[in-house]
CSV table of C-alpha atoms and ligand atoms in Angstrom, one decimal:
chain,number,residue,atom,x,y,z
A,1,MET,CA,41.3,98.8,80.5
A,2,GLU,CA,41.6,97.1,77.1
A,3,THR,CA,43.0,93.6,76.8
A,4,PRO,CA,46.8,93.4,76.1
A,5,ASP,CA,46.0,92.3,72.6
A,6,LYS,CA,44.0,95.5,71.9
A,7,ARG,CA,46.8,97.6,73.4
A,8,LEU,CA,49.3,96.1,70.9
A,9,ARG,CA,48.9,97.7,67.5
A,10,ILE,CA,50.6,97.8,64.2
A,11,HIS,CA,51.6,101.1,62.6
A,12,ARG,CA,52.8,101.3,59.0
A,13,GLY,CA,55.0,104.4,58.7
A,14,ASP,CA,58.0,106.4,59.8
A,15,ILE,CA,58.7,106.1,63.5
A,16,THR,CA,60.3,109.5,63.7
A,17,ARG,CA,56.9,111.1,63.0
A,18,LEU,CA,55.1,109.7,65.9
A,19,ASP,CA,53.9,112.1,68.6
A,20,ILE,CA,54.0,109.7,71.6
A,21,ASP,CA,55.7,109.3,74.9
A,22,ALA,CA,58.7,107.3,73.5
A,23,ILE,CA,60.0,105.7,70.4
A,24,VAL,CA,62.6,103.0,70.4
A,25,ASN,CA,65.8,103.3,68.3
A,26,ALA,CA,67.5,100.2,66.9
A,27,ALA,CA,71.0,101.6,67.6
A,28,ASN,CA,74.5,100.1,67.7
A,29,GLU,CA,76.7,99.6,70.7
A,30,THR,CA,78.4,103.0,70.3
A,31,LEU,CA,75.1,104.9,70.4
A,32,LEU,CA,76.8,107.4,68.1
A,33,GLY,CA,74.4,107.0,65.2
A,34,GLY,CA,74.3,104.7,62.1
A,35,GLY,CA,72.2,103.9,59.1
A,36,GLY,CA,68.6,102.8,58.9
A,37,VAL,CA,66.2,103.9,61.6
A,38,ASP,CA,69.1,105.1,63.8
A,39,GLY,CA,70.2,107.5,61.1
A,40,ALA,CA,66.6,108.7,60.6
A,41,ILE,CA,66.1,109.3,64.3
A,42,HIS,CA,69.4,111.2,64.7
A,43,ARG,CA,68.5,113.4,61.7
A,44,ALA,CA,65.1,114.2,63.0
A,45,ALA,CA,66.1,114.7,66.6
A,46,GLY,CA,69.0,117.0,65.7
A,47,PRO,CA,72.7,117.3,66.7
A,48,GLU,CA,71.8,117.6,70.4
A,49,LEU,CA,71.0,113.9,70.4
A,50,LEU,CA,74.5,112.9,69.3
A,51,ALA,CA,76.0,115.2,71.9
A,52,TYR,CA,73.9,113.6,74.6
A,53,CYS,CA,74.7,110.1,73.4
A,54,ARG,CA,78.4,110.8,73.7
A,55,THR,CA,78.0,111.2,77.4
A,56,LEU,CA,76.4,107.7,77.8
A,57,GLY,CA,79.5,105.5,76.9
A,58,GLY,CA,77.6,103.1,74.6
A,59,CYS,CA,75.2,100.3,75.3
A,60,PRO,CA,75.7,96.5,75.3
A,61,THR,CA,73.7,94.4,72.9
A,62,GLY,CA,70.3,93.4,74.5
A,63,GLU,CA,70.2,96.5,76.8
A,64,ALA,CA,68.6,99.9,76.5
A,65,ARG,CA,69.4,103.6,77.4
A,66,MET,CA,67.0,106.5,77.5
A,67,THR,CA,67.5,110.0,76.1
A,68,PRO,CA,65.3,113.0,75.5
A,69,GLY,CA,63.6,113.2,72.1
A,70,PHE,CA,65.1,116.7,71.4
A,71,HIS,CA,63.5,117.9,68.1
A,72,LEU,CA,61.4,114.7,67.6
A,73,PRO,CA,57.6,114.9,68.4
A,74,ALA,CA,58.3,111.9,70.8
A,75,ARG,CA,59.3,113.0,74.3
A,76,TYR,CA,61.9,110.2,74.8
A,77,ILE,CA,64.0,107.9,72.8
A,78,LEU,CA,64.8,104.4,74.2
A,79,HIS,CA,68.0,103.3,72.4
A,80,THR,CA,68.5,99.6,72.3
A,81,VAL,CA,71.1,97.4,70.6
A,82,GLY,CA,69.7,94.4,68.7
A,83,PRO,CA,71.9,91.4,68.0
A,84,ILE,CA,73.5,90.9,64.6
A,85,TRP,CA,72.1,87.7,63.0
A,86,GLN,CA,74.8,85.1,62.9
A,87,GLY,CA,72.7,82.0,62.0
A,88,GLY,CA,70.8,81.7,65.3
A,89,GLY,CA,73.4,79.9,67.4
A,90,HIS,CA,74.8,83.0,69.1
A,91,ASP,CA,72.1,83.8,71.6
A,92,GLU,CA,70.3,86.0,69.1
A,93,ALA,CA,66.8,85.2,70.2
A,94,HIS,CA,67.6,85.8,73.9
A,95,LEU,CA,69.4,89.1,73.1
A,96,LEU,CA,66.5,90.3,70.9
A,97,ALA,CA,63.9,89.5,73.5
A,98,GLY,CA,66.2,91.3,76.0
A,99,CYS,CA,66.0,94.5,73.8
A,100,TYR,CA,62.2,94.5,74.0
A,101,ARG,CA,62.2,93.7,77.7
A,102,ALA,CA,64.7,96.4,78.5
A,103,CYS,CA,62.7,99.0,76.7
A,104,LEU,CA,59.4,97.8,78.3
A,105,ALA,CA,61.1,97.9,81.7
A,106,LEU,CA,62.4,101.5,81.2
A,107,ALA,CA,58.9,102.5,80.0
A,108,GLU,CA,57.4,101.0,83.2
A,109,SER,CA,59.9,102.6,85.5
A,110,ARG,CA,59.2,106.1,84.0
A,111,GLY,CA,55.5,105.6,83.8
A,112,LEU,CA,55.3,106.0,80.1
A,113,ARG,CA,51.9,105.3,78.5
A,114,HIS,CA,52.8,104.9,74.8
A,115,LEU,CA,55.7,103.3,73.2
A,116,ALA,CA,56.6,102.5,69.6
A,117,PHE,CA,59.1,99.9,68.4
A,118,PRO,CA,60.8,99.6,65.0
A,119,ALA,CA,61.5,96.0,63.8
A,120,ILE,CA,64.8,95.7,65.8
A,121,SER,CA,67.6,93.8,64.0
A,122,CYS,CA,65.4,93.3,60.9
A,123,GLY,CA,67.4,95.7,58.7
A,124,ILE,CA,71.1,96.0,58.5
A,125,TYR,CA,71.5,93.4,61.3
A,126,GLY,CA,69.8,90.7,59.1
A,127,TYR,CA,67.5,88.9,61.6
A,128,PRO,CA,64.9,86.7,59.8
A,129,TRP,CA,61.7,88.7,59.9
A,130,GLU,CA,59.3,86.1,61.0
A,131,ALA,CA,61.4,84.9,63.9
A,132,ALA,CA,62.1,88.5,65.0
A,133,ALA,CA,58.4,89.5,64.7
A,134,THR,CA,57.4,86.5,66.8
A,135,ILE,CA,59.7,87.6,69.6
A,136,ALA,CA,58.5,91.2,69.3
A,137,ILE,CA,54.9,90.2,69.7
A,138,ALA,CA,55.5,87.8,72.6
A,139,THR,CA,57.6,90.1,74.6
A,140,CYS,CA,55.3,93.1,74.0
A,141,ARG,CA,52.3,91.0,75.1
A,142,GLU,CA,54.2,90.1,78.3
A,143,GLY,CA,55.1,93.7,79.0
A,144,LEU,CA,51.5,94.9,78.4
A,145,GLU,CA,50.2,92.2,80.8
A,146,ARG,CA,52.5,93.2,83.6
A,147,ASN,CA,52.2,97.0,83.2
A,148,PRO,CA,48.7,98.4,83.2
A,149,THR,CA,50.1,102.0,82.9
A,150,LEU,CA,51.2,101.2,79.4
A,151,GLU,CA,48.2,102.0,77.2
A,152,HIS,CA,49.6,101.2,73.8
A,153,VAL,CA,52.6,99.6,72.2
A,154,LEU,CA,53.0,100.2,68.5
A,155,LEU,CA,54.9,97.8,66.3
A,156,VAL,CA,56.1,100.1,63.5
A,157,ALA,CA,56.4,98.5,60.1
A,158,PHE,CA,58.4,100.5,57.5
A,159,SER,CA,57.2,98.3,54.6
A,160,ASP,CA,53.9,96.7,53.6
A,161,GLU,CA,55.6,93.3,53.8
A,162,MET,CA,56.5,93.9,57.5
A,163,ALA,CA,53.0,95.2,58.2
A,164,ASP,CA,51.4,92.1,56.6
A,165,LEU,CA,53.7,89.9,58.6
A,166,TYR,CA,52.8,91.5,61.9
A,167,HIS,CA,49.1,91.4,61.0
A,168,ARG,CA,49.3,87.7,60.2
A,169,LEU,CA,51.2,86.8,63.4
A,170,LEU,CA,49.0,88.9,65.6
A,171,LYS,CA,46.0,86.9,64.4
A,172,GLU,CA,47.6,83.6,65.2
B,201,ADP,P1,69.1,97.0,62.6
B,201,ADP,O1,70.6,97.5,62.5
B,201,ADP,O2,68.7,96.8,64.1
B,201,ADP,O3,68.8,95.9,61.7
B,201,ADP,P2,67.8,99.0,60.8
B,201,ADP,O4,67.6,100.4,61.1
B,201,ADP,O5,68.7,98.6,59.7
B,201,ADP,O6,68.3,98.3,62.2
B,201,ADP,O7,66.4,98.3,60.6
B,201,ADP,C1,65.5,98.0,61.6
B,201,ADP,C2,64.1,98.1,61.0
B,201,ADP,O8,63.7,99.5,61.0
B,201,ADP,C3,64.0,97.7,59.6
B,201,ADP,O9,62.8,96.9,59.5
B,201,ADP,C4,63.8,99.0,58.8
B,201,ADP,O10,63.0,98.8,57.6
B,201,ADP,C5,63.1,99.8,59.8
B,201,ADP,N1,63.2,101.3,59.5
B,201,ADP,C6,64.2,102.0,58.9
B,201,ADP,N2,63.9,103.3,58.9
B,201,ADP,C7,62.7,103.4,59.7
B,201,ADP,C8,61.9,104.5,60.0
B,201,ADP,N3,62.2,105.8,59.7
B,201,ADP,N4,60.7,104.2,60.8
B,201,ADP,C9,60.4,103.0,61.1
B,201,ADP,N5,61.2,101.9,60.8
B,201,ADP,C10,62.3,102.1,60.1
């Protein structure tokens, strides 16, 4: 078994293209689609995803819900709702860590071996990147340490800047 650090990897690219057990969606509380990565996932998964999400009744910030991947290469989608950045005094860090933990817990309970996260809250929701990436790395390391079934967690960067940030923070 590789060490947790070797099992945590950075991937520069489009999360909808990944052929793995599950990808994470940075959704909103309605779970009925939106912009950014959410829109890209709904487009790639097809209309069956929206129909399925309508049956779920939404998801509170900091929690996660699982759906099939439908037309995606990934088998499952873990939809989580990141906090909207409001300056840092509204429990944002705790809620963001909760998103990563909720997805890692779902992965553990379903015996998933590979999981990919987008940079939750780092787009439309405005979370400062370095603070968010620090939380992402710390919670994923914890999850990998407690769950040996999880072979790899990918932190997906959609820009070179985000990939560089993850690389720098992983080395520290
Ligand atoms: P949020 O509302 O949680 O901020 P966004 O979708 O606006 O969610 O952005 C979250 C992150 O996902 C941003 O870093 C954005 O660049 C990235 N992103 C957008 N599209 C994709 C994609 N297709 N694959 C991977 N990451 C993506």
